[in-house]
Amino acid sequence: MTLSVPKTLPTLLLTCYKNIFPEVRKQLAKWEAFSERIPNDELRAQAKASIGSKTFHCEGGAIYATLAEESWKDAIKFIVAYQTISDYLDNLCDRSTSMDPDDFRRLHDSMLHAISNDSISNDENYYELRDDQDDGGYLQSLVETCQSVVQSIPNYERIYPSIKRLAQLYIDLQVHKHVSLDERVPRLTTWFEKENEHDFILWNEFSAVTGSTIGIFSIVSYGLNGLNYSGQIMKAYFPYMQGLHILLDYYIDQQEDEEEGDLNFCHYYGDEHKTIERLKFFINGSRKSTRGLPDSAFHQLIVSGLVGLYLSDFKADELKSGEEYKKELLRHSGLSAKWIYLNGRAYRKWKKKKGLGE
């Protein structure tokens, strides 16, 4: 069965509910069952929590699988496994007693190995610098699943440099933002000065841009369809689309992060008005940068989708002036974003009723 790339909102929603989301749940059920068998209590708890509370990340990312058309199930297989690695490691680092950057980098070696063209030894120990060790092969299995997909891509070496660049920046971010509190901002600002190539974004925005996986998902999905659009995707998604993605994520998490003592990049704007203005800047930039892409109508829908879906999260309701700013961002983003917001609210209520996770 081949999926067509959605070009209209009704087609996108139909494809998601009929094909994408059921396949995501099927893949996640497999990993959830595996996580139940992890011997170590802490690793098992964090693996289960990352799936239970972050299903939404896999569902959103898997929309890019439509770009793979005939190979859409392989794309979902990769996206779910790679995003599950990301969410699992984020939990391990966020809720860890460790503040060792070497430990964080060693854990995240798995994300580089997952996109590699080379097979990785089964005895690779990503936990070697922490006390909790035995995951029963969980992380290694996720890595191998990703590898099995990317290594099937024709001429993978042509798109690999762009994917590796995005993955390496993502890993650098995870290392810098999880160290001790007093080291985080100095490390991130120094890193920003070294790596940033855009004079129109701030250090906290660069950090947000690097925290997204959607550029990788787009490039891999096109690659599975025999297409190399890595250069165009890099220009359109880095910084605008990836920045919009993660800034919205941090925007709705502000209260939660404050309670947990986690770093939140929207905090560094200083006030809510500045935050909303910069979100509008990234919305505008995403609209403009995706107009020239292949399947531009699809990528434009993703802009609306990011705004609508994130604002449909019930956490957005709890923010100071949340209702007012939500309406302002939805007005700015257009009718499609409003429809996706309403659809997202209904879907979240349905999932909550069915006990299907966030």
Coordinates of C-alpha atoms in Angstrom, one line a residue:
M1 CA 0.0 0.0 0.0
T2 CA 1.3 3.4 -1.0
L3 CA 0.4 6.7 0.8
S4 CA 0.2 9.9 -1.1
V5 CA 1.8 13.0 0.4
P6 CA -1.1 15.0 1.9
K7 CA -1.7 18.4 0.4
T8 CA -4.9 19.4 2.1
L9 CA -5.9 19.4 5.8
P10 CA -8.8 16.9 5.4
T11 CA -6.4 14.5 3.6
L12 CA -3.7 15.0 6.2
L13 CA -6.2 14.3 9.1
L14 CA -7.7 11.2 7.3
T15 CA -4.2 9.8 6.7
C16 CA -3.2 10.3 10.3
Y17 CA -6.2 8.7 11.8
K18 CA -6.5 5.9 9.3
N19 CA -2.9 4.9 8.7
I20 CA -0.2 6.8 10.6
F21 CA -1.5 6.8 14.2
P22 CA -2.5 3.1 14.2
E23 CA 0.9 2.1 12.9
V24 CA 2.6 4.3 15.5
R25 CA 0.6 2.6 18.3
K26 CA 1.5 -0.8 16.8
Q27 CA 5.2 0.0 16.9
L28 CA 5.1 1.6 20.3
A29 CA 3.2 -1.4 21.7
K30 CA 6.2 -3.5 20.7
W31 CA 8.7 -1.2 22.5
E32 CA 6.4 -0.9 25.5
A33 CA 6.3 -4.7 25.9
F34 CA 10.1 -4.8 25.6
S35 CA 10.5 -2.1 28.2
E36 CA 8.4 -4.2 30.7
R37 CA 11.2 -6.8 30.5
I38 CA 14.1 -4.5 31.4
P39 CA 15.8 -6.0 34.4
N40 CA 17.1 -2.8 36.0
D41 CA 14.3 -1.0 38.0
E42 CA 15.4 2.5 37.2
L43 CA 16.0 1.9 33.5
R44 CA 12.7 0.0 33.2
A45 CA 10.8 2.9 34.9
Q46 CA 12.3 5.6 32.7
A47 CA 11.7 3.6 29.5
K48 CA 8.1 3.0 30.4
A49 CA 7.6 6.6 31.4
S50 CA 9.1 7.9 28.2
I51 CA 6.6 5.9 26.1
G52 CA 3.6 6.5 28.3
S53 CA 4.0 10.3 28.6
K54 CA 5.5 11.1 25.2
T55 CA 3.5 9.1 22.6
F56 CA 2.5 12.4 21.1
H57 CA 6.1 13.0 20.0
C58 CA 6.1 9.8 17.9
E59 CA 2.7 10.5 16.4
G60 CA 3.7 14.0 15.4
G61 CA 7.0 12.9 13.9
A62 CA 5.4 10.0 12.1
I63 CA 3.4 12.4 9.9
Y64 CA 6.7 12.8 7.9
A65 CA 6.4 9.1 6.9
T66 CA 4.0 10.1 4.2
L67 CA 7.0 11.5 2.3
A68 CA 8.2 7.9 1.9
E69 CA 5.0 7.0 0.1
E70 CA 5.4 3.3 -0.6
S71 CA 7.9 2.8 2.2
W72 CA 5.8 4.7 4.8
K73 CA 5.8 1.8 7.2
D74 CA 9.6 1.6 7.2
A75 CA 9.7 5.3 7.8
I76 CA 7.4 4.9 10.8
K77 CA 9.5 2.1 12.1
F78 CA 12.6 4.4 12.0
I79 CA 10.8 7.4 13.4
V80 CA 9.2 5.6 16.3
A81 CA 12.5 3.9 17.3
Y82 CA 14.6 7.0 16.9
Q83 CA 12.1 9.2 18.8
T84 CA 11.9 6.6 21.5
I85 CA 15.6 6.7 22.0
S86 CA 15.5 10.5 22.2
D87 CA 12.6 10.5 24.8
Y88 CA 14.1 7.6 26.8
L89 CA 17.5 9.3 27.1
D90 CA 16.0 12.7 27.9
N91 CA 14.2 11.0 30.8
L92 CA 17.4 9.3 31.9
C93 CA 19.3 12.6 31.8
D94 CA 16.5 14.8 33.3
R95 CA 15.8 12.5 36.2
S96 CA 19.3 11.3 36.8
T97 CA 21.5 12.0 39.8
S98 CA 24.4 12.1 37.4
M99 CA 25.7 15.5 36.2
D100 CA 28.5 14.0 34.2
P101 CA 28.7 15.3 30.6
D102 CA 30.8 12.3 29.6
D103 CA 28.0 10.0 30.8
F104 CA 25.4 12.0 28.8
R105 CA 27.5 11.9 25.7
R106 CA 28.1 8.2 26.1
L107 CA 24.4 7.5 26.3
H108 CA 23.8 9.6 23.2
D109 CA 26.4 7.8 21.2
S110 CA 23.4 5.5 20.5
M111 CA 21.7 8.2 18.5
L112 CA 24.8 8.5 16.2
H113 CA 25.1 4.8 15.9
A114 CA 21.4 4.5 15.0
I115 CA 21.9 6.6 11.9
S116 CA 25.2 5.1 10.9
N117 CA 26.0 3.1 7.8
D118 CA 28.2 0.8 9.8
S119 CA 27.0 -2.1 12.0
I120 CA 27.5 -1.6 15.7
S121 CA 28.7 -4.3 18.0
N122 CA 26.0 -6.0 20.1
D123 CA 28.1 -5.6 23.2
E124 CA 28.2 -1.8 23.0
N125 CA 27.6 -0.5 26.6
Y126 CA 26.0 3.0 26.5
Y127 CA 25.5 2.9 30.3
E128 CA 29.2 2.3 31.2
L129 CA 29.5 5.6 33.0
R130 CA 26.5 5.2 35.3
D131 CA 25.4 2.9 38.0
D132 CA 22.2 1.5 36.3
Q133 CA 23.4 -0.9 33.6
D134 CA 21.2 -3.8 32.6
D135 CA 18.4 -2.9 30.1
G136 CA 18.1 -6.4 28.7
G137 CA 19.2 -5.1 25.2
Y138 CA 16.5 -2.4 25.0
L139 CA 18.6 0.5 23.8
Q140 CA 20.7 -1.7 21.5
S141 CA 17.6 -3.1 19.9
L142 CA 16.3 0.4 19.2
V143 CA 19.6 1.3 17.6
E144 CA 19.6 -1.8 15.4
T145 CA 16.0 -1.1 14.3
C146 CA 16.9 2.4 13.1
Q147 CA 20.0 1.0 11.4
S148 CA 18.0 -1.6 9.5
V149 CA 15.9 1.1 8.0
V150 CA 18.6 3.7 7.1
Q151 CA 20.9 1.1 5.7
S152 CA 18.2 0.1 3.2
I153 CA 18.1 3.6 1.7
P154 CA 19.6 3.7 -1.8
N155 CA 22.7 5.9 -1.9
Y156 CA 22.4 6.7 1.8
E157 CA 25.8 8.2 1.9
R158 CA 24.5 11.2 0.0
I159 CA 22.1 12.2 2.7
Y160 CA 24.0 10.9 5.7
P161 CA 26.2 14.1 6.2
S162 CA 23.1 16.3 6.8
I163 CA 21.5 13.7 9.1
K164 CA 24.7 13.3 11.0
R165 CA 25.0 17.1 11.4
L166 CA 21.5 17.4 12.8
A167 CA 22.1 14.4 15.1
Q168 CA 25.4 15.7 16.4
L169 CA 24.0 19.1 17.2
Y170 CA 21.1 17.4 19.0
I171 CA 23.5 15.4 21.1
D172 CA 25.6 18.4 21.9
L173 CA 22.5 20.2 23.2
Q174 CA 21.6 17.2 25.4
V175 CA 25.0 17.2 27.0
H176 CA 25.2 20.9 27.7
K177 CA 21.6 21.3 29.0
H178 CA 21.8 18.4 31.5
V179 CA 25.0 19.3 33.4
S180 CA 24.9 21.1 36.7
L181 CA 22.6 24.2 36.8
D182 CA 25.4 26.7 37.1
E183 CA 27.3 25.3 34.1
R184 CA 24.3 25.1 31.6
V185 CA 24.0 28.6 30.3
P186 CA 27.8 29.3 30.1
R187 CA 28.2 26.0 28.1
L188 CA 25.2 26.7 25.8
T189 CA 26.3 30.3 25.1
T190 CA 29.9 29.3 24.3
W191 CA 28.6 26.5 22.1
F192 CA 26.2 28.9 20.3
E193 CA 29.1 31.3 19.5
K194 CA 31.0 28.4 18.0
E195 CA 28.3 26.6 16.0
N196 CA 25.7 29.2 15.1
E197 CA 25.7 30.4 11.5
H198 CA 22.6 32.8 11.7
D199 CA 22.8 36.3 13.0
F200 CA 19.1 36.6 13.5
I201 CA 18.6 34.1 16.3
L202 CA 19.5 34.2 20.0
W203 CA 21.5 31.6 21.9
N204 CA 18.4 30.1 23.6
E205 CA 16.7 29.9 20.1
F206 CA 19.8 28.1 18.6
S207 CA 19.6 25.6 21.5
A208 CA 15.9 25.1 20.7
V209 CA 16.6 24.6 17.0
T210 CA 19.1 21.9 17.7
G211 CA 16.6 20.0 19.9
S212 CA 14.3 18.9 17.1
T213 CA 14.4 15.6 15.2
I214 CA 11.9 16.6 12.5
G215 CA 14.6 17.5 10.0
I216 CA 16.1 14.0 10.3
F217 CA 12.6 12.5 9.9
S218 CA 12.0 14.5 6.7
I219 CA 15.3 13.7 5.1
V220 CA 15.1 9.9 6.0
S221 CA 11.5 9.6 4.7
Y222 CA 12.4 11.3 1.4
G223 CA 15.4 9.0 1.2
L224 CA 13.3 5.9 1.6
N225 CA 11.4 7.2 -1.5
G226 CA 14.6 7.5 -3.4
L227 CA 14.8 11.3 -3.2
N228 CA 17.6 13.5 -1.9
Y229 CA 16.3 16.8 -0.7
S230 CA 18.7 17.1 2.2
G231 CA 20.1 20.5 1.2
Q232 CA 16.7 22.1 0.8
I233 CA 15.4 20.6 4.0
M234 CA 18.4 21.8 5.9
K235 CA 17.9 25.4 4.7
A236 CA 14.1 25.4 5.5
Y237 CA 14.1 23.4 8.7
F238 CA 17.3 24.8 10.2
P239 CA 16.6 27.1 11.9
Y240 CA 12.9 28.0 11.3
M241 CA 10.8 24.8 11.4
Q242 CA 12.9 23.1 14.0
G243 CA 13.0 26.3 16.1
L244 CA 9.2 26.6 15.9
H245 CA 8.8 23.0 16.9
I246 CA 10.9 23.1 20.0
L247 CA 10.0 26.6 21.2
L248 CA 6.4 25.6 21.1
D249 CA 7.3 22.5 23.1
Y250 CA 9.1 24.7 25.7
Y251 CA 6.3 27.2 25.7
I252 CA 3.7 24.8 26.9
D253 CA 6.1 23.2 29.4
Q254 CA 7.0 26.4 31.2
Q255 CA 5.1 25.7 34.4
E256 CA 6.0 22.0 34.5
D257 CA 9.7 22.8 34.0
E258 CA 9.6 25.5 36.7
E259 CA 8.2 23.0 39.1
E260 CA 10.7 20.3 38.2
G261 CA 13.7 22.7 38.1
D262 CA 14.4 21.9 34.4
L263 CA 15.9 24.4 32.0
N264 CA 13.4 26.1 29.7
F265 CA 14.5 28.2 26.8
C266 CA 11.4 30.4 26.8
H267 CA 12.3 31.6 30.3
Y268 CA 15.2 33.5 28.8
Y269 CA 13.0 35.9 26.8
G270 CA 12.2 37.5 30.1
D271 CA 8.5 38.0 29.6
E272 CA 5.5 36.4 27.8
H273 CA 5.1 39.2 25.3
K274 CA 8.6 38.7 24.0
T275 CA 8.1 35.0 23.9
I276 CA 4.9 35.4 21.7
E277 CA 6.6 37.8 19.4
R278 CA 9.5 35.4 18.8
L279 CA 7.1 32.5 18.2
K280 CA 5.5 34.6 15.5
F281 CA 8.9 35.3 14.0
F282 CA 9.5 31.6 13.7
I283 CA 6.0 31.0 12.3
N284 CA 6.6 33.6 9.7
G285 CA 10.1 32.2 8.9
S286 CA 8.7 28.7 8.6
R287 CA 6.0 29.8 6.2
K288 CA 8.5 31.6 4.0
S289 CA 11.2 29.0 4.0
T290 CA 9.0 26.1 3.2
R291 CA 7.3 27.7 0.1
G292 CA 10.1 26.6 -2.2
L293 CA 10.3 23.0 -0.9
P294 CA 9.1 20.0 -2.9
D295 CA 5.7 19.1 -1.5
S296 CA 5.5 22.7 -0.2
A297 CA 1.7 22.3 0.6
F298 CA 2.6 19.5 2.9
H299 CA 5.3 21.4 4.7
Q300 CA 3.0 24.4 5.0
L301 CA 0.5 22.2 6.7
I302 CA 3.1 21.1 9.2
V303 CA 3.6 24.7 10.2
S304 CA -0.1 24.9 11.0
G305 CA 0.0 21.5 12.6
L306 CA 2.9 22.4 15.0
V307 CA 1.0 25.5 16.2
G308 CA -2.4 23.8 16.5
L309 CA -1.2 20.6 18.0
Y310 CA 1.1 22.1 20.7
L311 CA -1.5 24.7 21.7
S312 CA -4.1 21.9 21.9
D313 CA -2.1 20.4 24.8
F314 CA -4.0 20.9 28.1
K315 CA -0.7 22.3 29.6
A316 CA -1.2 25.4 27.5
D317 CA -4.3 26.2 29.4
E318 CA -2.4 26.5 32.7
L319 CA 0.0 29.2 31.6
K320 CA -0.2 32.8 32.7
S321 CA -2.5 34.6 30.2
G322 CA -2.5 31.2 28.4
E323 CA -5.9 31.6 26.8
E324 CA -5.2 35.1 25.5
Y325 CA -1.9 34.2 24.0
K326 CA -3.2 30.9 22.6
K327 CA -5.9 32.8 20.7
E328 CA -3.3 35.3 19.4
L329 CA -1.0 32.6 18.1
L330 CA -3.9 30.8 16.4
R331 CA -5.1 34.0 14.8
H332 CA -1.6 34.6 13.5
S333 CA -1.2 31.1 12.1
G334 CA -4.4 31.0 10.1
L335 CA -7.6 28.9 9.8
S336 CA -5.8 25.5 9.3
A337 CA -4.0 25.9 12.7
K338 CA -7.3 26.6 14.4
W339 CA -8.9 23.5 12.8
I340 CA -5.9 21.4 13.8
Y341 CA -6.2 22.9 17.4
L342 CA -9.8 21.9 17.7
N343 CA -9.1 18.4 16.2
G344 CA -6.2 18.0 18.6
R345 CA -8.3 18.9 21.6
A346 CA -10.9 16.3 20.6
Y347 CA -8.2 13.6 19.9
R348 CA -6.5 14.2 23.3
K349 CA -9.8 13.9 25.1
W350 CA -10.5 10.6 23.2
K351 CA -7.0 9.3 24.1
K352 CA -7.4 10.2 27.7
K353 CA -10.8 8.4 27.9
K354 CA -9.2 5.3 26.2
G355 CA -6.1 5.4 28.4
L356 CA -3.8 5.7 25.4
G357 CA -1.2 8.0 26.9
E358 CA -0.3 11.6 26.1

